[in-house]
Short mmCIF file of C-alpha atoms and ligand atoms in Angstrom, two decimals:
data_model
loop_
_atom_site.label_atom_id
_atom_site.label_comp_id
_atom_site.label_asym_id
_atom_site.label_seq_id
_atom_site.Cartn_x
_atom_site.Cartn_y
_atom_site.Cartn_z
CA UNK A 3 0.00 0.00 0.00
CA UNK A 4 1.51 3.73 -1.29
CA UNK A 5 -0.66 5.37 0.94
CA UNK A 6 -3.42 4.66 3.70
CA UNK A 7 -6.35 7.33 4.00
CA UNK A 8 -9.52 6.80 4.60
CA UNK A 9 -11.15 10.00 4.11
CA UNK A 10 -10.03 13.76 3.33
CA UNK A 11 -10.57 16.00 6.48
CA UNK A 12 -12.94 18.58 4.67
CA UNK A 13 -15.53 15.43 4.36
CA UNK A 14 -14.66 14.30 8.33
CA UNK A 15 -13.76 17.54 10.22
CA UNK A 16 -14.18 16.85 13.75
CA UNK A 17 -15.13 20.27 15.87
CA UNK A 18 -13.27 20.85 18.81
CA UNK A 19 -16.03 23.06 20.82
CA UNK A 20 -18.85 21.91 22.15
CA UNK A 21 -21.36 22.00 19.50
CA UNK A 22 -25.21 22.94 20.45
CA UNK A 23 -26.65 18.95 19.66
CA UNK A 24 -24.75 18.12 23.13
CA UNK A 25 -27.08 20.54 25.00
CA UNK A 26 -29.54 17.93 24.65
CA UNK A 27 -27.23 15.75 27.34
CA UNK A 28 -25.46 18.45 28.93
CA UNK A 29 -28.58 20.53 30.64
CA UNK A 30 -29.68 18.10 33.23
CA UNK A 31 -25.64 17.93 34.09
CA UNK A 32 -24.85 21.30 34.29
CA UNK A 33 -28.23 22.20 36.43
CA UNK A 34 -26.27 20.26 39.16
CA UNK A 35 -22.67 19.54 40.18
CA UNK A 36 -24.09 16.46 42.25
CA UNK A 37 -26.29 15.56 39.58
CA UNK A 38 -25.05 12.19 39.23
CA UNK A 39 -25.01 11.04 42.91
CA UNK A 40 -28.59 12.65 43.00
CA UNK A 41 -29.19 9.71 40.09
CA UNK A 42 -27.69 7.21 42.01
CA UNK A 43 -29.85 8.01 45.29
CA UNK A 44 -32.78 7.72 42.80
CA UNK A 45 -31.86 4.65 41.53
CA UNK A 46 -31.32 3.33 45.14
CA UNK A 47 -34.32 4.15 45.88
CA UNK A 48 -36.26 2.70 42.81
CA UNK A 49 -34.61 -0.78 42.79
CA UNK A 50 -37.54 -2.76 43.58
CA UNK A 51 -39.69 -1.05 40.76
CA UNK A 52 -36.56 -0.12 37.87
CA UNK A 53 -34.37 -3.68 38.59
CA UNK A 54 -36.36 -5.62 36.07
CA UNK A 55 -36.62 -3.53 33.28
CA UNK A 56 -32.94 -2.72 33.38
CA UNK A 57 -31.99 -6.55 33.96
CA UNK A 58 -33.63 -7.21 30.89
CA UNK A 59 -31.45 -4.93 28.96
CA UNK A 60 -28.44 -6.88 29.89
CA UNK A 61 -30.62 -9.97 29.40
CA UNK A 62 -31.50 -8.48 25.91
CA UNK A 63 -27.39 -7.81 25.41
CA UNK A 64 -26.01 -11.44 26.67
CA UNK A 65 -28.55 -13.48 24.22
CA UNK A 66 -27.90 -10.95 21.25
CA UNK A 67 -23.88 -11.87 21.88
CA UNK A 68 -24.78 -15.41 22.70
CA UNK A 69 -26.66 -15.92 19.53
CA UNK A 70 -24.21 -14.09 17.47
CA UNK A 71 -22.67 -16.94 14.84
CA UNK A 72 -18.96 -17.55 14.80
CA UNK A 73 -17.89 -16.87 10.80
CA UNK A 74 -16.22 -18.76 8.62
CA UNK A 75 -13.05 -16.28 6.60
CA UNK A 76 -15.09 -16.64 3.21
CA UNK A 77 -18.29 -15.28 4.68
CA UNK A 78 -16.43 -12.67 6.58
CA UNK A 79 -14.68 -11.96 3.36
CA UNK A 80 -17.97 -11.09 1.73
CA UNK A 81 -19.28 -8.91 4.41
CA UNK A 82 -20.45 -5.52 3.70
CA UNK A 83 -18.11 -4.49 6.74
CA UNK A 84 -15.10 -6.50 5.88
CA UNK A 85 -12.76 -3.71 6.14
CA UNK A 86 -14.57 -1.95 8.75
CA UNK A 87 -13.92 -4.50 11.07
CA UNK A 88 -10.29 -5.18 10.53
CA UNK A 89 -9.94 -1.66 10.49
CA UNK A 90 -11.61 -1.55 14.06
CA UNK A 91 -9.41 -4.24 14.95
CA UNK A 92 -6.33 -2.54 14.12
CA UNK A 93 -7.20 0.37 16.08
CA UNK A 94 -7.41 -2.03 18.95
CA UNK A 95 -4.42 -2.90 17.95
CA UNK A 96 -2.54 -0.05 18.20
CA UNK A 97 -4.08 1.14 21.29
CA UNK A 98 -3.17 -2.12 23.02
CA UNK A 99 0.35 -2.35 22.14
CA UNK A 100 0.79 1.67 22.74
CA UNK A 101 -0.04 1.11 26.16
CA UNK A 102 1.56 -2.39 26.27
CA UNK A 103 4.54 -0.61 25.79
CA UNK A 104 4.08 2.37 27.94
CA UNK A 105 3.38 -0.20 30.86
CA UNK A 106 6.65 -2.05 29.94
CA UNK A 107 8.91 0.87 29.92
CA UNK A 108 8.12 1.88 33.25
CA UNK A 109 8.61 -1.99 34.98
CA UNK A 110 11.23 -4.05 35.54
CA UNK A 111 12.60 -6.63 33.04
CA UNK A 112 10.93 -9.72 34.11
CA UNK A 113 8.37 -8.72 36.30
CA UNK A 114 4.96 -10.22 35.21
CA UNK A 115 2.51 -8.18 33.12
CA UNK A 116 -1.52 -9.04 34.02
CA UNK A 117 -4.66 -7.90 32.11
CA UNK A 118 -8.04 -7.82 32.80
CA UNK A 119 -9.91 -7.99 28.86
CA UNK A 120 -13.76 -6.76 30.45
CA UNK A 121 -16.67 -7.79 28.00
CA UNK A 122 -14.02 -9.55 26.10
CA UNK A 123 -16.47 -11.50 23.65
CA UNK A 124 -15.14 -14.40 21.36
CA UNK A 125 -11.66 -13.19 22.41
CA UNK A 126 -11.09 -11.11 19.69
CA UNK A 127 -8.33 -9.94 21.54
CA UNK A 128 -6.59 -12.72 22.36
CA UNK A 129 -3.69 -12.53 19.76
CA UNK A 130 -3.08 -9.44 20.93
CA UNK A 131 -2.55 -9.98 24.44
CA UNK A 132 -0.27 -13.50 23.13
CA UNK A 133 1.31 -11.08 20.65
CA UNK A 134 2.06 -8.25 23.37
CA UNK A 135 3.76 -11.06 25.59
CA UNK A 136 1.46 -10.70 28.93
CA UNK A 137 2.02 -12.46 31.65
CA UNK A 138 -1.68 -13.71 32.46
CA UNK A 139 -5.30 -12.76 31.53
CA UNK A 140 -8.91 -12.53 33.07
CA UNK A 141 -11.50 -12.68 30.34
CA UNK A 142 -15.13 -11.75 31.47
CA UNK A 143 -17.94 -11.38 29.70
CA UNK A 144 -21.93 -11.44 30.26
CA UNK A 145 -22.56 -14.03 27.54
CA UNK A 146 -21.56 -17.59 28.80
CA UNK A 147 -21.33 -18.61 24.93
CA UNK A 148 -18.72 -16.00 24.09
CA UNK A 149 -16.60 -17.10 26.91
CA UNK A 150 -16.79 -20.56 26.27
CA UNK A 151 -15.70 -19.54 22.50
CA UNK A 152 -13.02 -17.07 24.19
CA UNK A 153 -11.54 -20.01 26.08
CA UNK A 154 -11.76 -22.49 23.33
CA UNK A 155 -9.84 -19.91 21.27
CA UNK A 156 -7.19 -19.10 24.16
CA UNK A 157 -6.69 -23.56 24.11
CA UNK A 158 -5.88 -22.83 20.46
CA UNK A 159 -3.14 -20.03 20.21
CA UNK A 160 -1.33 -21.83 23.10
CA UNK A 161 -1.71 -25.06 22.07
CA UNK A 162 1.54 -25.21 20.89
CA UNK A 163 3.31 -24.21 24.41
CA UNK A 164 4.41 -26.99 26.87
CA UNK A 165 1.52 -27.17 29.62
CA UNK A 166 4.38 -26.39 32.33
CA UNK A 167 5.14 -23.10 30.63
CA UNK A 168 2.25 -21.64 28.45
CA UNK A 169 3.20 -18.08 26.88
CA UNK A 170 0.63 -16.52 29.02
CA UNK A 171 -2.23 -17.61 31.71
CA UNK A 172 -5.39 -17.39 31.55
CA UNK A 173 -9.14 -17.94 33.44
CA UNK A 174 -12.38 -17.11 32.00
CA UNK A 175 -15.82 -16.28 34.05
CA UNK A 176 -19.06 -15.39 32.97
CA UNK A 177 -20.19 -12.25 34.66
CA UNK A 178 -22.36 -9.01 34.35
CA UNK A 179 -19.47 -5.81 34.86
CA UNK A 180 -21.99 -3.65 35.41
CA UNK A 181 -23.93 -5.66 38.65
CA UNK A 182 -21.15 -8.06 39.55
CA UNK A 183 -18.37 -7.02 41.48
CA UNK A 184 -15.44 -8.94 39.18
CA UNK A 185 -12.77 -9.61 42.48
CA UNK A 186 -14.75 -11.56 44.28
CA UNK A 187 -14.92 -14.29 41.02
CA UNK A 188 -11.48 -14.12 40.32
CA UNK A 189 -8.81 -16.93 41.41
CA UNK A 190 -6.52 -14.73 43.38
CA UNK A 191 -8.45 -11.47 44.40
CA UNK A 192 -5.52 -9.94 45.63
CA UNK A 193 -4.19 -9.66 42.29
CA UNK A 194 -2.62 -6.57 40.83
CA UNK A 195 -3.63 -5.79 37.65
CA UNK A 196 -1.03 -3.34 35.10
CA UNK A 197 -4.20 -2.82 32.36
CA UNK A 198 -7.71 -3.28 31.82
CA UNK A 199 -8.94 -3.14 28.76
CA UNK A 200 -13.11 -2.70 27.78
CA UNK A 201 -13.34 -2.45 24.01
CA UNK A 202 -16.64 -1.57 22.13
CA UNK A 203 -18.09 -2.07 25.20
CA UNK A 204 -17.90 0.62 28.40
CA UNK A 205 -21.17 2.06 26.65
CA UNK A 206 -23.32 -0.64 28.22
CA UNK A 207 -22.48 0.79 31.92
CA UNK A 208 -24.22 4.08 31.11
CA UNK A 209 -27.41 2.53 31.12
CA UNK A 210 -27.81 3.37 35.22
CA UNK A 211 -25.50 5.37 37.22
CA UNK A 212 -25.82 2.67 39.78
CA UNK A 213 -24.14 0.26 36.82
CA UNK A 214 -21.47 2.66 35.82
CA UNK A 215 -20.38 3.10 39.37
CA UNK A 216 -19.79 -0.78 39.80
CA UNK A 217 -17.96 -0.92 36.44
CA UNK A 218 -15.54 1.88 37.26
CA UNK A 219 -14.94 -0.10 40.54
CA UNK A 220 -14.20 -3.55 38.95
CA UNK A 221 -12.03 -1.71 36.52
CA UNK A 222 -9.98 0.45 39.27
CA UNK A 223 -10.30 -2.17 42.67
CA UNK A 224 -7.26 -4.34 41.66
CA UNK A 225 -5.78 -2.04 38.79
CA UNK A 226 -2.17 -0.99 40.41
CA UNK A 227 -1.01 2.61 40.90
CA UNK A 228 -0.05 3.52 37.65
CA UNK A 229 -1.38 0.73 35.32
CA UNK A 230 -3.79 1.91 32.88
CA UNK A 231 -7.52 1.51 31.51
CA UNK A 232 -7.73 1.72 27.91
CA UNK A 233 -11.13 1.49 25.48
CA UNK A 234 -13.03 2.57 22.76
CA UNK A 235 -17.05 3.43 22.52
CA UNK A 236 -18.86 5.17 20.71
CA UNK A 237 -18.55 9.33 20.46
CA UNK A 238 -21.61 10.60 22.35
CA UNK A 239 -21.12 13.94 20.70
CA UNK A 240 -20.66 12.58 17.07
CA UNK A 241 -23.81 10.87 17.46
CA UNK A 242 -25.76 13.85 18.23
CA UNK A 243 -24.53 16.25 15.80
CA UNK A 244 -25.03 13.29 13.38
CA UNK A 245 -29.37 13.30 14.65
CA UNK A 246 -29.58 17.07 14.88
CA UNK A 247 -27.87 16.83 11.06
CA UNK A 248 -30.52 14.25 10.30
CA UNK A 249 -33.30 16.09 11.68
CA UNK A 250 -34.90 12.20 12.65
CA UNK A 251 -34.86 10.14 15.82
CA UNK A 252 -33.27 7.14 13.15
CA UNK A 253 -30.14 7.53 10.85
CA UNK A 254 -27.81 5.50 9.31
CA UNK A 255 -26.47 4.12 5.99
CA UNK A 256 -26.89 0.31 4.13
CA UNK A 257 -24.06 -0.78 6.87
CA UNK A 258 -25.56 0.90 10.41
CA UNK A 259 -28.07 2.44 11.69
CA UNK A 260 -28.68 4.34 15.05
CA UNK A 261 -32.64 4.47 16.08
CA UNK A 262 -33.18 6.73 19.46
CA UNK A 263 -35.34 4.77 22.41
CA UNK A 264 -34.87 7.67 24.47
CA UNK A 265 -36.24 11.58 23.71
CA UNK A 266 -33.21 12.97 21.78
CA UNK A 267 -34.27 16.33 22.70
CA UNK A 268 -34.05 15.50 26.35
CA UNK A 269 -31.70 13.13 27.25
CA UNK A 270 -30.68 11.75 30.75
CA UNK A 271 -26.88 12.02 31.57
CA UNK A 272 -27.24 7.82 32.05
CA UNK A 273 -29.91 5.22 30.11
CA UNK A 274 -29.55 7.18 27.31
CA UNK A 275 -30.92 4.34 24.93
CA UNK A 276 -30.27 3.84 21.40
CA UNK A 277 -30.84 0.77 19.02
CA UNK A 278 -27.41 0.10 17.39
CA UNK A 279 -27.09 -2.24 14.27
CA UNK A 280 -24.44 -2.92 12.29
CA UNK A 281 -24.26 -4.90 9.56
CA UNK A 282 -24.52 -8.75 10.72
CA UNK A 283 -23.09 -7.98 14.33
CA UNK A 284 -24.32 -5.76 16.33
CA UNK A 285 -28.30 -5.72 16.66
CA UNK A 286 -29.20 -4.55 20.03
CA UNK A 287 -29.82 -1.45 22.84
CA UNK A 288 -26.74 0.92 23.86
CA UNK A 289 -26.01 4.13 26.16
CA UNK A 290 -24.80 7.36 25.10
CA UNK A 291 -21.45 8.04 27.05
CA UNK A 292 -22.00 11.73 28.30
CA UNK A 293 -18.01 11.63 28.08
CA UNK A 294 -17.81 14.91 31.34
CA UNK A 295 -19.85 12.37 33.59
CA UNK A 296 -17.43 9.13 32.34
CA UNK A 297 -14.28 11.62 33.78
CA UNK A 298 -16.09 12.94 36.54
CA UNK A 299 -17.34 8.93 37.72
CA UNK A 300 -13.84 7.91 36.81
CA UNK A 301 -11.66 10.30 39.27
CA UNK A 302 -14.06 8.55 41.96
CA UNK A 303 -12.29 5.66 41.45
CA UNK A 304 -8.61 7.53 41.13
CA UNK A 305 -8.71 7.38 37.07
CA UNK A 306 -7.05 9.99 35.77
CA UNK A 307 -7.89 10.83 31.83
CA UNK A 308 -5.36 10.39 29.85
CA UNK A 309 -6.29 10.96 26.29
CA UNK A 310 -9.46 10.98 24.47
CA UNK A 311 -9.48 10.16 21.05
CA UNK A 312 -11.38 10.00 18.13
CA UNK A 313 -10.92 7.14 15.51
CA UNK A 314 -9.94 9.62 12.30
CA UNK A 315 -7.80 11.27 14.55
CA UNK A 316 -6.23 8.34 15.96
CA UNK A 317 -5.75 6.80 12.64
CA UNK A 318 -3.95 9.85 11.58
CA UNK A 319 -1.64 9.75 14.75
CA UNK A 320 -1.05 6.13 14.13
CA UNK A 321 -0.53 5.71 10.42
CA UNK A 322 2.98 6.43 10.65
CA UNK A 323 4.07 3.47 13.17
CA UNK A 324 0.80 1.43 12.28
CA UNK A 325 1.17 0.98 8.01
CA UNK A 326 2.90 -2.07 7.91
CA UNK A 327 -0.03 -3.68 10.47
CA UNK A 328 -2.74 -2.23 8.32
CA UNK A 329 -2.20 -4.18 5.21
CA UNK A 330 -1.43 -7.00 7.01
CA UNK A 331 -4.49 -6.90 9.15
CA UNK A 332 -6.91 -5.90 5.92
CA UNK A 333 -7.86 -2.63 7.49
CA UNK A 334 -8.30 -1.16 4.47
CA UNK A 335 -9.01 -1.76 0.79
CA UNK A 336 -6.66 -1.35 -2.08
CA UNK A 337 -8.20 1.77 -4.37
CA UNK A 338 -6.43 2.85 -7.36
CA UNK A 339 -6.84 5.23 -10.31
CA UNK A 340 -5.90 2.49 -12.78
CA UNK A 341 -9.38 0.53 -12.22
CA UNK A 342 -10.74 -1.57 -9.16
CA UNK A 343 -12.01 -4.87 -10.37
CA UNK A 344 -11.97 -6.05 -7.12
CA UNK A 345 -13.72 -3.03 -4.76
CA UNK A 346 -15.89 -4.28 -2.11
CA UNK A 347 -18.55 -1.95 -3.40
CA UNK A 348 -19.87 -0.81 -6.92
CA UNK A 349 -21.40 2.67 -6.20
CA UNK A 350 -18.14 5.20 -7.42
CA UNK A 351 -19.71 7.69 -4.81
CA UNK A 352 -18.58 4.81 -2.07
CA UNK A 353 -14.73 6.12 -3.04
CA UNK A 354 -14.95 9.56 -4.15
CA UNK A 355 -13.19 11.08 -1.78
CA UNK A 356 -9.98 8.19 -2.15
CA UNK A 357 -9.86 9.39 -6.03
CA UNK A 358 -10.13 13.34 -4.59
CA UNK A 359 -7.31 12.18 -2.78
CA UNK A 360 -5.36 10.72 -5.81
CA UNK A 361 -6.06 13.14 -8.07
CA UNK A 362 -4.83 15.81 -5.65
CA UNK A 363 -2.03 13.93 -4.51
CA UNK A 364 -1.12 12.77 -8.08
CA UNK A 365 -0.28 16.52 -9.25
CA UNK A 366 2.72 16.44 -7.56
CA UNK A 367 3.72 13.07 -5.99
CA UNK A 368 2.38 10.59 -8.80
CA UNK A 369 0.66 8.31 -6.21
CA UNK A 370 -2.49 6.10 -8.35
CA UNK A 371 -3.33 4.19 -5.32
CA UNK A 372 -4.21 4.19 -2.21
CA UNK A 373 -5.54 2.77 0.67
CA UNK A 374 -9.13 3.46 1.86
CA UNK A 375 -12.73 2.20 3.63
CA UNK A 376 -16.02 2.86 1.06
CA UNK A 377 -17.87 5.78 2.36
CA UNK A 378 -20.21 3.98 4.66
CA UNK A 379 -17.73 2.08 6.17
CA UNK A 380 -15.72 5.40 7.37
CA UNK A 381 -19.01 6.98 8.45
CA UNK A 382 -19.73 4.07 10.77
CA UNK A 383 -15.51 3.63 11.99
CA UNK A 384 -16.13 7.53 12.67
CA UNK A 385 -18.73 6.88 14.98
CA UNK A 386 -15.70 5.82 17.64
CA UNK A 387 -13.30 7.32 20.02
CA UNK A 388 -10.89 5.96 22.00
CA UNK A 389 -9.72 6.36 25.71
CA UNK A 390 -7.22 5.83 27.86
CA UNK A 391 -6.73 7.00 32.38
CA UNK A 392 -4.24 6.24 34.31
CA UNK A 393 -4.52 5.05 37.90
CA UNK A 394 -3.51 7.52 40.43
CA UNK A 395 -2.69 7.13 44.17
CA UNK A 396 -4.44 10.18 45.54
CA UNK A 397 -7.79 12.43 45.07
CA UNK A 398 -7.80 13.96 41.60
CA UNK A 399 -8.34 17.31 41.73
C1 LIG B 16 -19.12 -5.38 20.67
S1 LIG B 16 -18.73 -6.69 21.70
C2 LIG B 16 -17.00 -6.46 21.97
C3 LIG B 16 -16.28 -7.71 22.36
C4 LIG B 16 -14.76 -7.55 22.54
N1 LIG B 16 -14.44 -6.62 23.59
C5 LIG B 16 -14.11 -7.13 21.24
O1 LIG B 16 -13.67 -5.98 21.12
O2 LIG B 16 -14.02 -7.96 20.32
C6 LIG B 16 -19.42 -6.17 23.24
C7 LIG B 16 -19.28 -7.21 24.32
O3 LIG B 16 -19.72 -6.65 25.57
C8 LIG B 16 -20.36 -7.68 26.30
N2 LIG B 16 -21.20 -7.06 27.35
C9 LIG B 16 -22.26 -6.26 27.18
N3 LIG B 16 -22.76 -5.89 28.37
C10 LIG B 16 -21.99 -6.48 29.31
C11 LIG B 16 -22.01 -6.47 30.73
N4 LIG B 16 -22.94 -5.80 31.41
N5 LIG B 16 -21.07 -7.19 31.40
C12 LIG B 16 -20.13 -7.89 30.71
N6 LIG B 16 -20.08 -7.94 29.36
C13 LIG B 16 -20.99 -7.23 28.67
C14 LIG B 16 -21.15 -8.42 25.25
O4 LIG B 16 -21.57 -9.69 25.65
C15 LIG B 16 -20.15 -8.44 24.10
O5 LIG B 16 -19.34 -9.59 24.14
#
């Protein structure tokens, strides 16, 4: 690959400011500093009547996952979201061995390196952790299938190592991170953790404050001073500029689509509730992440923000080290001013802004290909951010 874009930045510009769609979230929090222990009081109170309902989100969330079919290469191959996904896998990636990396700088050679993968699903990031040379793992999830696929996978990758001396440990438990507190299931709950990682997932917390409490708690109780909590979700913000742009409480393209449950107009900081689906994965309810109330929750629990990032962006910070992983991973498809017998899609509107890119670039450094995503791909990828905090010893101020 010559060159990896994915879009130009006039198409994706991402606005720094606050725009006027958040006030929709932000009222309720700015009426009141305490506004989200006032929540939690409520929901204290309300247990008996609210329990249900909300347990039947997550039940609603664990038999979506549970159902969810393991694919075969050829009929992942021929997805509409092919690219989108490896391209959402190499952000993972990137973000994993980043702060792999940062963690290993700072310890001593030898000294063991244990993750906590929260809502890990199938394991999708299991050759990442093998790859970044942990020490030992805890996968958890809410659907009992996934983590009996997670494990099965795990059995595979280190099939190959002597029993005695496996490249890294692991244990697997089903549990709900948002209702379960996650040390009292694990085999040594006096274990110090150096990272957890939460990826596509966090989002599901925001449903209660209640729920996003206990989730910041499993995350920070055994994380050790210093290690770090890393994840992507969706961008809270980007989705609401994206419905006031719409004008409608459902928007999307032919590979997602967002439908609002809850009054867009007036939102709650937490059970925000939107219908997410994306193309043959994802079919099921999810929070908005009011992202000042995720910081705000987070310092409770001595998490310091580190960086907040959205996908474009990121990929633009990370193209330079990350190039080499992208074609290898997929993450994007080949585009190229010659002819494209092979493009995932056949509308020419799916890559106009790759050949705006070409053409422009071609003037003066000659490039006639490139890498890219089709146009609905990058608008659902866009939809992301990551996020990283660090665990501090004291009150953060
Ligand atoms: C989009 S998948 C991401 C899976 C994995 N982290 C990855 O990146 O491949 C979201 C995962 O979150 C899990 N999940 C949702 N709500 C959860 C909860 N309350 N507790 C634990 N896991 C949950 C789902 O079962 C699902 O496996």
């Amino acid at each position: 690959m010559e060159e990896s874009i994915v879009a130009s930045d006039e198409e994706y510009l991402t606005e720094e400011e606050e725009q006027p769609e958040q006030r929709g979230i932000k009222r309720k929090h700015e009426d009141d500093e305490d506004d989200e222990r006032e929540q939690i009081n409520q929901d204290d109170e309300q247990e008996g009547g609210t329990q249900s309902t909300s347990h039947d989100n997550s039940i609603v969330v664990a038999n979506h996952y549970n159902k969810l079919q393991e694919k075969g290469l050829a009929e992942r191959f021929n997805s509409k979201i092919f690219y989108l996904r490896n391209f959402n896998n190499w952000i993972k990636s990137m973000l994993i061995s980043d702060y792999l990396e940062k963690i290993k700088d700072s310890m001593q050679h030898g000294s063991p390196l244990r993750v906590l993968d929260m809502c890990c699903g199938k394991g999708g990031d299991l050759l990442k952790w093998h790859k970044g040379r942990i020490t030992y793992l805890i996968c958890t999830d809410i659907a009992e299938i996934s983590i009996e696929q997670c494990r099965a996978r795990y059995e595979k990758i280190t099939a190959n190592d002597p029993p005695e001396r496996k490249s890294f440990q692991a244990e697997f438990f089903t549990a709900d991170s948002t209702r379960d507190r996650l040390r009292e299931r694990y085999i040594d709950p006096s274990i110090e953790l150096n990272l957890v990682s939460c990826q596509f997932a966090f989002h599901y917390c925001f449903e209660s404050p209640k729920q996003a409490e206990q989730m910041l708690k499993n995350v920070s109780e055994c994380l050790k001073i210093g290690g770090y909590f890393i994840g992507t979700i969706p961008d809270a913000k980007d989705i609401m500029k994206r419905q006031r742009a719409a004008q409608s409480d459902s928007f999307g393209n032919d590979v997602f689509n967002i439908k609002f449950l809850s009054d867009p107009d007036d939102l709650p900081i937490f059970g925000a509730k939107y219908n997410f689906h994306l193309d043959g994965v994802v079919d099921c309810p999810e929070f908005l992440v009011y992202f000042p109330a995720f910081v705000k929750l987070a310092k409770r629990y001595n998490l310091k923000l580190i960086e907040n990032v959205r996908f474009e962006d990121y990929f633009q910070m990370k193209i330079g080290k990350g190039r080499g992983l992208i074609e290898k991973m997929q993450a994007a498809e080949r585009f190229s001013l010659n002819g494209n017998r092979n493009l995932s899609r056949s509308n020419e509107e799916e890559y106009k802004h790759a050949k705006d890119f070409l053409l422009q670039k071609g003037g003066y450094e000659n490039r006639r290909k490139c890498g890219t995503l089709s146009a609905s791909e990058w608008e659902a990828a866009s939809l992301y951010m990551t996020f990283a905090f660090q665990k501090v010893k004291g009150p953060i101020e």
